[in-house]
XYZ file of C-alpha atoms in Angstrom:
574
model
C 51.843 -68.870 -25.925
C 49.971 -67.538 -22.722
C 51.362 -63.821 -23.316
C 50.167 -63.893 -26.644
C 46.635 -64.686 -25.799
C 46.247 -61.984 -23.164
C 48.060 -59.512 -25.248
C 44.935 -58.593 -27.176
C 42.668 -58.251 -24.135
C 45.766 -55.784 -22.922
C 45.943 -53.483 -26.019
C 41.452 -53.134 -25.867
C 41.733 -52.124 -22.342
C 44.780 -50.012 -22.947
C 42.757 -48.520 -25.744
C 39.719 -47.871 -23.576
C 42.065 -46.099 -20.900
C 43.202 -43.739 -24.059
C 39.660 -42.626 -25.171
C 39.119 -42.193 -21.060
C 41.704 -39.721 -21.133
C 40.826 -37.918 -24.221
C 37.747 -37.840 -23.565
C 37.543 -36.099 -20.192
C 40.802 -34.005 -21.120
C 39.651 -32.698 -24.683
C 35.880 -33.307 -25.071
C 34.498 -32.915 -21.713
C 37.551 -30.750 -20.449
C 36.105 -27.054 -20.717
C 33.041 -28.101 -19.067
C 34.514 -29.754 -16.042
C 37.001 -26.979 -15.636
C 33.921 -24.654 -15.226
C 32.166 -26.889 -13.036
C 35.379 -27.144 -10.936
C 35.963 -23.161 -10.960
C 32.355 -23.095 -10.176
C 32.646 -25.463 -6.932
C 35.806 -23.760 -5.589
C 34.776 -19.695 -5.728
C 31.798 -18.429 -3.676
C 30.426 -14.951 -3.337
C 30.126 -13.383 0.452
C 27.663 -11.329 -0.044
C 27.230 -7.888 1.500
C 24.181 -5.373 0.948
C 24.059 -1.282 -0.337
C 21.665 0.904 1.006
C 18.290 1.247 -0.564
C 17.878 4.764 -2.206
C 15.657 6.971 0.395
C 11.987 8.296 -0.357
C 11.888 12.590 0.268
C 8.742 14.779 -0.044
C 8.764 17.702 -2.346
C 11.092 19.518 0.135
C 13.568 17.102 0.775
C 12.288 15.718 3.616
C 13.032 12.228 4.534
C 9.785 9.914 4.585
C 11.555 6.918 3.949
C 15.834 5.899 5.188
C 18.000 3.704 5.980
C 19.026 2.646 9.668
C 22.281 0.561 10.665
C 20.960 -3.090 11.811
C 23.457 -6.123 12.701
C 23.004 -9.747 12.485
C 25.144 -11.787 14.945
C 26.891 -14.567 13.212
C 28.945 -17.507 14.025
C 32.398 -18.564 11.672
C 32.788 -22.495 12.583
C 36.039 -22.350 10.400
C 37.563 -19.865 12.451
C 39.425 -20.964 15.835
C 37.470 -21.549 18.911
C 34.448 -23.936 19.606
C 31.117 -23.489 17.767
C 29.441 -24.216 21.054
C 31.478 -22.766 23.791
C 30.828 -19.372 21.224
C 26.677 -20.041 21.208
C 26.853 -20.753 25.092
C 28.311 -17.287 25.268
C 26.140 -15.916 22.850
C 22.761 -17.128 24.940
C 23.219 -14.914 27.823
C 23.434 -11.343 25.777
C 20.585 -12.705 22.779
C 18.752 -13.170 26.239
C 17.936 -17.260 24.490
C 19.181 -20.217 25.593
C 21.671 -22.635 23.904
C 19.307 -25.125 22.366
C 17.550 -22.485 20.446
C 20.700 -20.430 19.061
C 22.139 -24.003 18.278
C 18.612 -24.989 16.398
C 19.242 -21.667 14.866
C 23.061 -22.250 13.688
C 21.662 -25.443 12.463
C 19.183 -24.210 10.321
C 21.026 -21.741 8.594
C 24.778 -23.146 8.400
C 25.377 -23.666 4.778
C 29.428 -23.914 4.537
C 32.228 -24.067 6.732
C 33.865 -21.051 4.907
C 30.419 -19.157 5.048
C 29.592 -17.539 8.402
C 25.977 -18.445 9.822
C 23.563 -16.006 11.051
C 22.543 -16.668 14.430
C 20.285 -13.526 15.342
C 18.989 -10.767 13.044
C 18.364 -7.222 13.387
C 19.641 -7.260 17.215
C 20.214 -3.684 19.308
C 23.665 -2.203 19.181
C 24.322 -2.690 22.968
C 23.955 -6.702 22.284
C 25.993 -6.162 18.786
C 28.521 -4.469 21.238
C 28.764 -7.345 23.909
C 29.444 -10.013 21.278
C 31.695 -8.367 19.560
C 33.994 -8.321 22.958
C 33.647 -12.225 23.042
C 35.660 -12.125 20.787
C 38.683 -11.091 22.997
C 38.447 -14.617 24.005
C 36.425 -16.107 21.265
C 37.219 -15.248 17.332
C 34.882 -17.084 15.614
C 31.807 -14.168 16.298
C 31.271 -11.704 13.338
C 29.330 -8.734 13.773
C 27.516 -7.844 10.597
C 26.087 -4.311 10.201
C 23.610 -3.194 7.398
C 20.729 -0.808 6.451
C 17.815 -1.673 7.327
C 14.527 0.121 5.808
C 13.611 2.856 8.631
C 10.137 4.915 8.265
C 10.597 8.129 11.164
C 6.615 8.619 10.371
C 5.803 5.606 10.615
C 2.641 5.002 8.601
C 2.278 8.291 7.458
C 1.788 8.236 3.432
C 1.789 4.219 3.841
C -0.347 3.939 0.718
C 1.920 6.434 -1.540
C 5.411 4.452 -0.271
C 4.330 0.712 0.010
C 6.461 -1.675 1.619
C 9.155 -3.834 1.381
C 8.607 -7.974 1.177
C 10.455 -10.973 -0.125
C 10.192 -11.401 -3.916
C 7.632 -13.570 -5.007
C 6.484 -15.628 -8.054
C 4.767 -14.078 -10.287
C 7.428 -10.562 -9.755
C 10.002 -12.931 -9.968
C 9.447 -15.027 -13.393
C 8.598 -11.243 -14.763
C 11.858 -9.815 -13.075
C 14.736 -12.150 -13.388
C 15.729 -11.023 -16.878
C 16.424 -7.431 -15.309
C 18.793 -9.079 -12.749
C 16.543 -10.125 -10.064
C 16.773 -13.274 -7.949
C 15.052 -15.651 -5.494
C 15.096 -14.364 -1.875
C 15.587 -10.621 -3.271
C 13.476 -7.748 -1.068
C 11.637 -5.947 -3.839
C 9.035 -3.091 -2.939
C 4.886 -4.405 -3.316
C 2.817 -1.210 -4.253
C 2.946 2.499 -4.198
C 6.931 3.740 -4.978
C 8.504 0.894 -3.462
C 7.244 -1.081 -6.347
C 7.232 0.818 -9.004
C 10.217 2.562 -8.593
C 11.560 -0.531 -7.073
C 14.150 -0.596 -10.480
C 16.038 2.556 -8.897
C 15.570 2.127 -5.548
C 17.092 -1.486 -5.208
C 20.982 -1.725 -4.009
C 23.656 -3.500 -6.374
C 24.985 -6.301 -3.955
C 28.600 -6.471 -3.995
C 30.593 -8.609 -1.482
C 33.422 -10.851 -0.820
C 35.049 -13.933 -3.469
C 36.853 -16.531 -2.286
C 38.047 -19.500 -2.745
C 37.412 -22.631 -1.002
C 38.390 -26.259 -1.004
C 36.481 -29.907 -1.469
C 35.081 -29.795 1.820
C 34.268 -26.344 1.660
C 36.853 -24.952 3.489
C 38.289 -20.941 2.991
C 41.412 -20.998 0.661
C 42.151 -17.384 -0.142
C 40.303 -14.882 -1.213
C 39.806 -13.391 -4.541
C 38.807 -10.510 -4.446
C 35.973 -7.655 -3.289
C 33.267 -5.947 -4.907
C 32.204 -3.076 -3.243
C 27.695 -3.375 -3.298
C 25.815 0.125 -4.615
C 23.215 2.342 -2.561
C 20.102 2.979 -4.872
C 19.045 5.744 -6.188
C 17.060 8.315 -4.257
C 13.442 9.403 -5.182
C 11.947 12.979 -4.290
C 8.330 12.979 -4.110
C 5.182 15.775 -4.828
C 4.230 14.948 -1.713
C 4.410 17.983 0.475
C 5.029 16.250 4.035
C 3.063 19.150 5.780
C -0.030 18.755 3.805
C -0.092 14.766 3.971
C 0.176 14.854 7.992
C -2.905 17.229 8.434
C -4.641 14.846 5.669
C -3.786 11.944 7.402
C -5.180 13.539 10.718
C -8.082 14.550 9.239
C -8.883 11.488 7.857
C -8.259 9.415 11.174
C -11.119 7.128 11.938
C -12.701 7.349 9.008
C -12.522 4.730 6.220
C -11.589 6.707 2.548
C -9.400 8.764 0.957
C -8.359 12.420 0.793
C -6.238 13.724 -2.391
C -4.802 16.797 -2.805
C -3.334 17.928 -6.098
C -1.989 20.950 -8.497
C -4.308 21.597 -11.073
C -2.266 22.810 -13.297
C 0.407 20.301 -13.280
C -0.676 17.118 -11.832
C 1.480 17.091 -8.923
C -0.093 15.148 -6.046
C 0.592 17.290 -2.680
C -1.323 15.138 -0.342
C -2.709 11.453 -0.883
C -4.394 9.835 2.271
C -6.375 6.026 2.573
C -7.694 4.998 5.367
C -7.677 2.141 6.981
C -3.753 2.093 6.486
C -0.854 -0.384 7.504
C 2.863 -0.068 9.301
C 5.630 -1.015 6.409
C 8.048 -1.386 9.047
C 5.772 -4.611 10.487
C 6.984 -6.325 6.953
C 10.509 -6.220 8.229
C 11.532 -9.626 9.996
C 8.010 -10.691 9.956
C 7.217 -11.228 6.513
C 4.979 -14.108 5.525
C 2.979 -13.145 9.005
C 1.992 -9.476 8.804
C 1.773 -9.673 5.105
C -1.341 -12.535 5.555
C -2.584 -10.494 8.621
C -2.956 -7.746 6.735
C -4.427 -9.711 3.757
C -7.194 -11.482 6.495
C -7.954 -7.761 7.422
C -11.810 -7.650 6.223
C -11.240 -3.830 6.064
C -8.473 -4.239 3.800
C -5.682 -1.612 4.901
C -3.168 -2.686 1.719
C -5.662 -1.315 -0.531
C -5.147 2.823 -1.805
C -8.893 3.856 -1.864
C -7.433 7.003 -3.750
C -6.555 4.857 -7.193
C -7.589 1.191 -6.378
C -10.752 1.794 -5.004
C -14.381 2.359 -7.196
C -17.251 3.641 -6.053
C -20.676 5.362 -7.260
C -19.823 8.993 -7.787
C -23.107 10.341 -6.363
C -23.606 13.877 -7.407
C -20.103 15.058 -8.152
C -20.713 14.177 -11.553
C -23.497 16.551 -11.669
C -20.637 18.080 -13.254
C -20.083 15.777 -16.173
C -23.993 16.139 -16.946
C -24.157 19.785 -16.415
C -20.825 20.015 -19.401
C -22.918 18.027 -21.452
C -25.791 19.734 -21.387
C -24.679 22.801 -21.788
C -22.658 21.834 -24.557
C -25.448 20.275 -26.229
C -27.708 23.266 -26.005
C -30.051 21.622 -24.350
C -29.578 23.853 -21.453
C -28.576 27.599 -20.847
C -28.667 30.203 -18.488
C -32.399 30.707 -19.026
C -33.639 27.293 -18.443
C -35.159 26.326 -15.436
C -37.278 23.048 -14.137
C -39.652 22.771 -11.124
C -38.747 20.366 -8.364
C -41.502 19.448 -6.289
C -39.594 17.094 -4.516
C -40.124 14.023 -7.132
C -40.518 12.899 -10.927
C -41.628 10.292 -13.029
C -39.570 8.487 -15.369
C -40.557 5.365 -17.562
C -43.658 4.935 -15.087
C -41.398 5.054 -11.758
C -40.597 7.849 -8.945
C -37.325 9.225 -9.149
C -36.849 11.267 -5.671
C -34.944 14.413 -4.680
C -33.493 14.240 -1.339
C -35.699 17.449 -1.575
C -38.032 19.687 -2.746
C -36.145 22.944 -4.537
C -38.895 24.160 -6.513
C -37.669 26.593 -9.681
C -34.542 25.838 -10.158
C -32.082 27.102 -12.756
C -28.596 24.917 -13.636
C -26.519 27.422 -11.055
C -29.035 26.960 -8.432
C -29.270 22.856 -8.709
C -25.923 22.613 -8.998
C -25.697 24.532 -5.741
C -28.275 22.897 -3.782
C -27.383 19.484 -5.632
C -31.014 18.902 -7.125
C -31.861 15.979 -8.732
C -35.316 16.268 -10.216
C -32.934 19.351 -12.461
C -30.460 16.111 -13.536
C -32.589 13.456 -14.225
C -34.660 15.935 -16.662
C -31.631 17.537 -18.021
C -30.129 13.984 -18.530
C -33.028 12.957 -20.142
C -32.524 15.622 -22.599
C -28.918 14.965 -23.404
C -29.155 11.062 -23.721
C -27.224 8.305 -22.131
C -24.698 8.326 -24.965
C -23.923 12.496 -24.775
C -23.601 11.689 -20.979
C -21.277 8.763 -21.716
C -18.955 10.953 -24.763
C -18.618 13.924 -21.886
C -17.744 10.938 -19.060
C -14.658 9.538 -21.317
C -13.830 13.150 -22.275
C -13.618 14.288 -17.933
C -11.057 11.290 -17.965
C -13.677 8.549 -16.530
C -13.538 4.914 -17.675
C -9.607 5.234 -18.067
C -6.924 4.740 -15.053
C -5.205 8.396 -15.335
C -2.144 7.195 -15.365
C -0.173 7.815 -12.475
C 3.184 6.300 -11.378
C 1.615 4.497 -9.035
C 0.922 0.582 -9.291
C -2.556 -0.928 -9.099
C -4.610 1.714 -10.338
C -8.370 0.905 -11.339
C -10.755 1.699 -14.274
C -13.730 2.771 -13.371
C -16.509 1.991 -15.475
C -18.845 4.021 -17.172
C -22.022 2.321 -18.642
C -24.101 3.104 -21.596
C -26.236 1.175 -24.024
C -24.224 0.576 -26.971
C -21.731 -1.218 -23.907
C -25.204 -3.001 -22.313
C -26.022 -4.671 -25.307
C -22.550 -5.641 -26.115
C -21.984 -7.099 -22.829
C -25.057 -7.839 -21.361
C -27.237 -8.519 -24.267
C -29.298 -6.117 -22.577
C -31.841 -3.089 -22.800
C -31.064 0.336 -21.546
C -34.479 1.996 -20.223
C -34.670 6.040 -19.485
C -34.725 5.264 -15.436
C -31.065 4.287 -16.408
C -30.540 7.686 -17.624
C -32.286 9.023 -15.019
C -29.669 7.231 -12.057
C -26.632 7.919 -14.509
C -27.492 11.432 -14.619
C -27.161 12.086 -11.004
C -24.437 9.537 -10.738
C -25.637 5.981 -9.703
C -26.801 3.169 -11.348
C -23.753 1.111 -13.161
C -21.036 4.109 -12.814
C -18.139 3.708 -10.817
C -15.161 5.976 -10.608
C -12.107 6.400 -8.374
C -11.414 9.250 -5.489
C -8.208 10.412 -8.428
C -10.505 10.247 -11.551
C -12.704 12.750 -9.357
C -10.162 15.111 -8.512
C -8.934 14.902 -12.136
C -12.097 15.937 -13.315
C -12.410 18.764 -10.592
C -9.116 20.065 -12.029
C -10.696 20.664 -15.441
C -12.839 23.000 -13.901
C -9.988 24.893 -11.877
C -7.366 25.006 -14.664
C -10.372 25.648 -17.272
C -9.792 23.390 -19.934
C -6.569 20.659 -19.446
C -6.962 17.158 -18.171
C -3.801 16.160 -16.139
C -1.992 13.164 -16.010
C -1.411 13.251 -12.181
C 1.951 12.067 -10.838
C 4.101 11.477 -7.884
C 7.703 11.244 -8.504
C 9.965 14.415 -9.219
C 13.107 12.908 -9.483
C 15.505 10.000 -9.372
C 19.243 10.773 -7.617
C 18.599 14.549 -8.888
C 17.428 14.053 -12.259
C 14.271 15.792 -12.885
C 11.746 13.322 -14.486
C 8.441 15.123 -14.212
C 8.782 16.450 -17.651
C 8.110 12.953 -19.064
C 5.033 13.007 -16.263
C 3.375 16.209 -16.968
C 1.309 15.024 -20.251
C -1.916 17.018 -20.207
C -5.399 16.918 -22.956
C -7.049 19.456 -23.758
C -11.053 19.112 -23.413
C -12.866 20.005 -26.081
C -15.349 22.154 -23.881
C -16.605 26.005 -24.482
C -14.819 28.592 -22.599
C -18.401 29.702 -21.323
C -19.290 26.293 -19.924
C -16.739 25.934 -17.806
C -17.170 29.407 -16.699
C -20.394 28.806 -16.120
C -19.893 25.763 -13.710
C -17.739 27.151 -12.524
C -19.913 29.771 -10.914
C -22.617 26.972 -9.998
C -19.786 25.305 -8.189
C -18.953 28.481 -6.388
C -22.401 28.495 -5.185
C -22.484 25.527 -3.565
C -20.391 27.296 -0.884
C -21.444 30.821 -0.967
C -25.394 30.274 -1.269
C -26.917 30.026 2.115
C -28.899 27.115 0.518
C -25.721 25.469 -1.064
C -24.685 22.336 0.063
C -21.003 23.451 1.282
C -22.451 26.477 2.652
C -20.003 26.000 5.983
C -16.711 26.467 3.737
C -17.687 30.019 3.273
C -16.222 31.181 6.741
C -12.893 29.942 5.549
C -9.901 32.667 4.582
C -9.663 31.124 1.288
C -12.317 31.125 -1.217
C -13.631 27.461 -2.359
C -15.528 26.092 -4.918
C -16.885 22.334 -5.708
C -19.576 19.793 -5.488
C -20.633 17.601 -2.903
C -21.879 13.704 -3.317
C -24.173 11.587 -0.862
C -24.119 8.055 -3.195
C -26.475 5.567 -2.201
C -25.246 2.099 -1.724
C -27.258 -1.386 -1.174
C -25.345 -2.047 1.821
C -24.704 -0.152 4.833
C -24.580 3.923 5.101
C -24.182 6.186 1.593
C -20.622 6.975 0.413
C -19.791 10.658 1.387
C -18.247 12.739 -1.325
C -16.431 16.549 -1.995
C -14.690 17.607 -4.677
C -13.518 21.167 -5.370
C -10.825 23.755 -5.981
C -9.056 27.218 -4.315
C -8.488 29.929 -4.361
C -11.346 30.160 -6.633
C -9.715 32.668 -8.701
C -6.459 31.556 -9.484
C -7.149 27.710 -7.953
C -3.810 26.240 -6.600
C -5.468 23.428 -5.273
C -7.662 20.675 -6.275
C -9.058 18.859 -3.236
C -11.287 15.139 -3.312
C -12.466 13.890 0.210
C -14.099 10.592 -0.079
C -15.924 9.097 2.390
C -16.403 5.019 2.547
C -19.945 5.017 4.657
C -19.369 8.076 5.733
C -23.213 8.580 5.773
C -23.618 12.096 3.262
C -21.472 14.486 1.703
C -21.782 16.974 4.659
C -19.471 14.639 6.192
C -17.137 14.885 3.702
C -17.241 19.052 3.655
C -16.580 19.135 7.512
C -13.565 17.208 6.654
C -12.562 19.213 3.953
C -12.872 22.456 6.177
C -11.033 21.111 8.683
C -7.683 20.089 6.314
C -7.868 23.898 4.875
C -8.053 25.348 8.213
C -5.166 23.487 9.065
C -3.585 24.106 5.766
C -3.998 27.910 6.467
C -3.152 28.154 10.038
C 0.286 26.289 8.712
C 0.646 28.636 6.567
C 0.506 26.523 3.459
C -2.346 28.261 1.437
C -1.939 31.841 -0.438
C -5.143 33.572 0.115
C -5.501 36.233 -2.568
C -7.719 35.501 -5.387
């Protein structure tokens, strides 16, 4: 009687017990047989080499050096602490803090915990004869990012830092991951795709408790890919010297195909102080009220000053509202819309090759009265202004260049003729970048093509600058630019002309200097400009932050083609 009543209660329970079964066997089995290969195999990983950075020559700017982390295997034989005892005296530590250490890092018992990072070779060499009586102290060795110059071409390379956010959410469908190094500006980041190592490493297999089992198996990681540079090493280092001290940028470029030779920034940074010290140096650097991260070449905008005395001149002439024959007095000053518009001073008669020469602005503002704010603007946009120019290089600004028809639509605001008056001669509301300047300059030297300037030649041997060298023609009169060309020209071979001290050089020069006023501190300091003025193979852009006027700019553009020629870098004939 008894049996029978608890007979029931058996079968339901019995029943239960079946589903159980099937359920975790059949149902749920495929996922808990991936969550329990999943527990049991873990990846050791080990580190490639990042691909190297070489100038146009095959120089190395940018390697690789062997490093070694010191690391302690607490599933191995011998004591964890009799090991970091050891350890102390060589790290030149003491116990507590290379047992803090083992602490904060230990994440398995089959996974061996760094101790020390980045330690000299002689210590690497010590610990690794502990191990005659110790065997639970692995010597790891990998590359570590090595810069032989230092901080030369800082700007051009950028540096290496952990990955962050905002790269990360955009990155981690091509493969990248939390705690990756990634490059932050210049090649490093935008090349960053190439450069980066495949990690490989070790698979094994552990038990419950984390423990090694066997392992499975070892993928060997991938160096990156090499990238050769424009950059011609030579030129960059007497840039960089040249530039010492001084806050700006220097640029150096082929104006035929866009190649950049030589870009300098000033203040700069040390990538190798990112290594080991990340989060630190990176905010330093961001506190820095100077701000040394920052490429004046491409980031940086400024008022043009009179370098785009060029842009007007173009127009103008272009226009007809100007030729060879027309000439306008300069008596140091002239009205416009009721107000004084100076000259920094007085020129008398001057024709457009003789005010482009001795940089006068009474000539401009009339001449840009003539052409109109608008035919400045159309000539602006068509010298490559307003636009980044697209270079392979991250970050790259604007500009801006103003006009009415953009006033009203953003401002809700009139334009007035003093406005053409300052745009004319480069103030007012225009800003450009030290590249957008030299880009223009190489219209003028290559008479006719606007360049997309670039940096990168090739990736592991492949030659990409075909895809790089994308050039416009302007739609400007072969007589205009000859014609500027000559005013230009002037500028250093007048007695008068502004540049008048790169005429001793053994290269002819031509270009346009810039003194642009600023409502704080000293004026900007500008020269842009081209040789050998026959058969140009260089476009050159100094610009100086504060640096007071644009003589400053010319005795630093004298001294980098002295240099340039006493290297033996320049071809003197034409």
């Amino acid at each position: 009687m008894r049996i029978n009543l608890i007979k029931p209660f058996v079968i339901i329970i019995f029943l239960f017990l079946v589903l159980g079964i099937f359920n975790l066997e059949i149902i749920q089995g495929a996922r808990y047989r991936r969550l329990s290969n999943k527990n049991c195999i873990r990846l050791i990983p080990q580190q490639g080499s990042r691909g190297r950075i070489l100038d146009r020559h095959g120089e190395v700017i940018v390697d690789n050096r062997l490093s070694y982390d010191a690391m302690v295997s607490s599933y191995a034989n011998g004591s964890v602490d009799k090991t970091l005892s050891s350890a102390a005296g060589i790290l030149d530590t003491n116990f507590k803090d290379l047992k803090d250490a083992f602490r904060r890092q230990y994440a398995a018992p089959f996974m061996p915990t760094t101790i020390a990072k980045n330690i000299e070779a002689k210590k690497a060499i010590a610990l690794e004869e502990l191990n005659q009586d110790l065997d639970n102290i692995i010597i790891r060795p990998y590359p570590l990012r090595h810069y032989p110059y230092a901080r030369l071409a800082c700007h051009v390379i950028g540096y290496l830092n952990e990955i962050d956010r905002w790269r990360l959410t955009r990155l981690v469908d091509y493969g990248y991951k939390t705690k990756d190094i990634v490059g932050f500006g210049g090649v490093e980041e935008k090349y960053d795709y190439y450069l980066r190592q495949e990690e490989g490493g070790l698979s094994v297999e552990v038990d419950h408790r984390g423990r090694l089992v066997s392992v499975l198996g070892f993928r060997p990681p991938a160096n990156g890919k090499d990238i050769q540079l424009t950059i011609d090493l030579k030129i960059q280092k007497i840039t960089e010297e040249a530039l010492r001290g001084r806050n700006g940028s220097v640029i150096l470029m082929d104006p035929d195909s866009g190649e950049i030779l030589a870009m300098a920034s000033n203040p700069n940074f040390s990538p190798a102080a990112f290594i080991n010290k990340t989060d630190a140096s990176f905010r330093n650097f961001l506190n820095n009220p100077d701000a040394p991260l920052i490429n004046r070449a491409i980031s940086g905008v400024y008022p043009a000053g009179s370098v785009f005395k060029v842009v007007v001149a173009a127009s103008a002439l272009e226009a007809g509202k100007v030729n060879s024959a027309t000439s306008f007095y300069c008596p140091g000053s002239t009205r416009v819309g009721g107000q004084e518009f100076a000259c920094w001073s007085t020129h008398h008669q001057q024709n457009l090759t003789e005010a482009i020469a001795n940089s006068c602005n009474v000539f401009f503002y009339k001449t840009g009265l003539l052409v109109g704010a608008q035919g400045i603007y159309d000539y602006a946009v068509k010298f490559g202004f307003s636009h980044p120019t697209g270079i392979d290089l991250p970050y790259e600004a604007s500009g801006f260049v103003p006009s009415p028809l953009l006033r009203k639509i953003q401002r809700f605001k009139k334009w007035f003729e003093g406005d053409t008056a300052n745009f004319a001669i480069g103030q007012g509301e225009l800003l450009v970048t030290p590249l957008q300047v030299a880009r223009m300059m190489a219209v003028l030297a290559n008479k006719g093509a606007l360049v997309t300037p670039y940096i990168a030649r090739s990736v592991d041997g492949k030659d990409i600058s075909g895809s790089r060298k994308k050039t416009i023609k302007v739609d400007i009169k072969e007589g205009t630019i000859s014609y500027i060309r000559q005013g230009l020209r002037s500028v250093v071979v007048d007695s008068s002309g502004t540049a008048n001290i790169l005429s001793s050089l053994p290269v002819s020069v031509a270009g346009k200097t810039g003194t642009a006023q600023v409502s704080r501190g000293q004026a900007h300091g500008w020269f842009a400009g081209f040789f050998p003025f026959k058969n140009p193979r260089f476009v050159i852009c100094v610009f100086l932050e504060h640096g007071g006027s644009g003589h400053a700019a010319v005795v630093v553009t004298k001294q980098i083609i002295e240099n340039m020629a006493t290297e033996g870098l320049i071809d003197s004939s034409g």
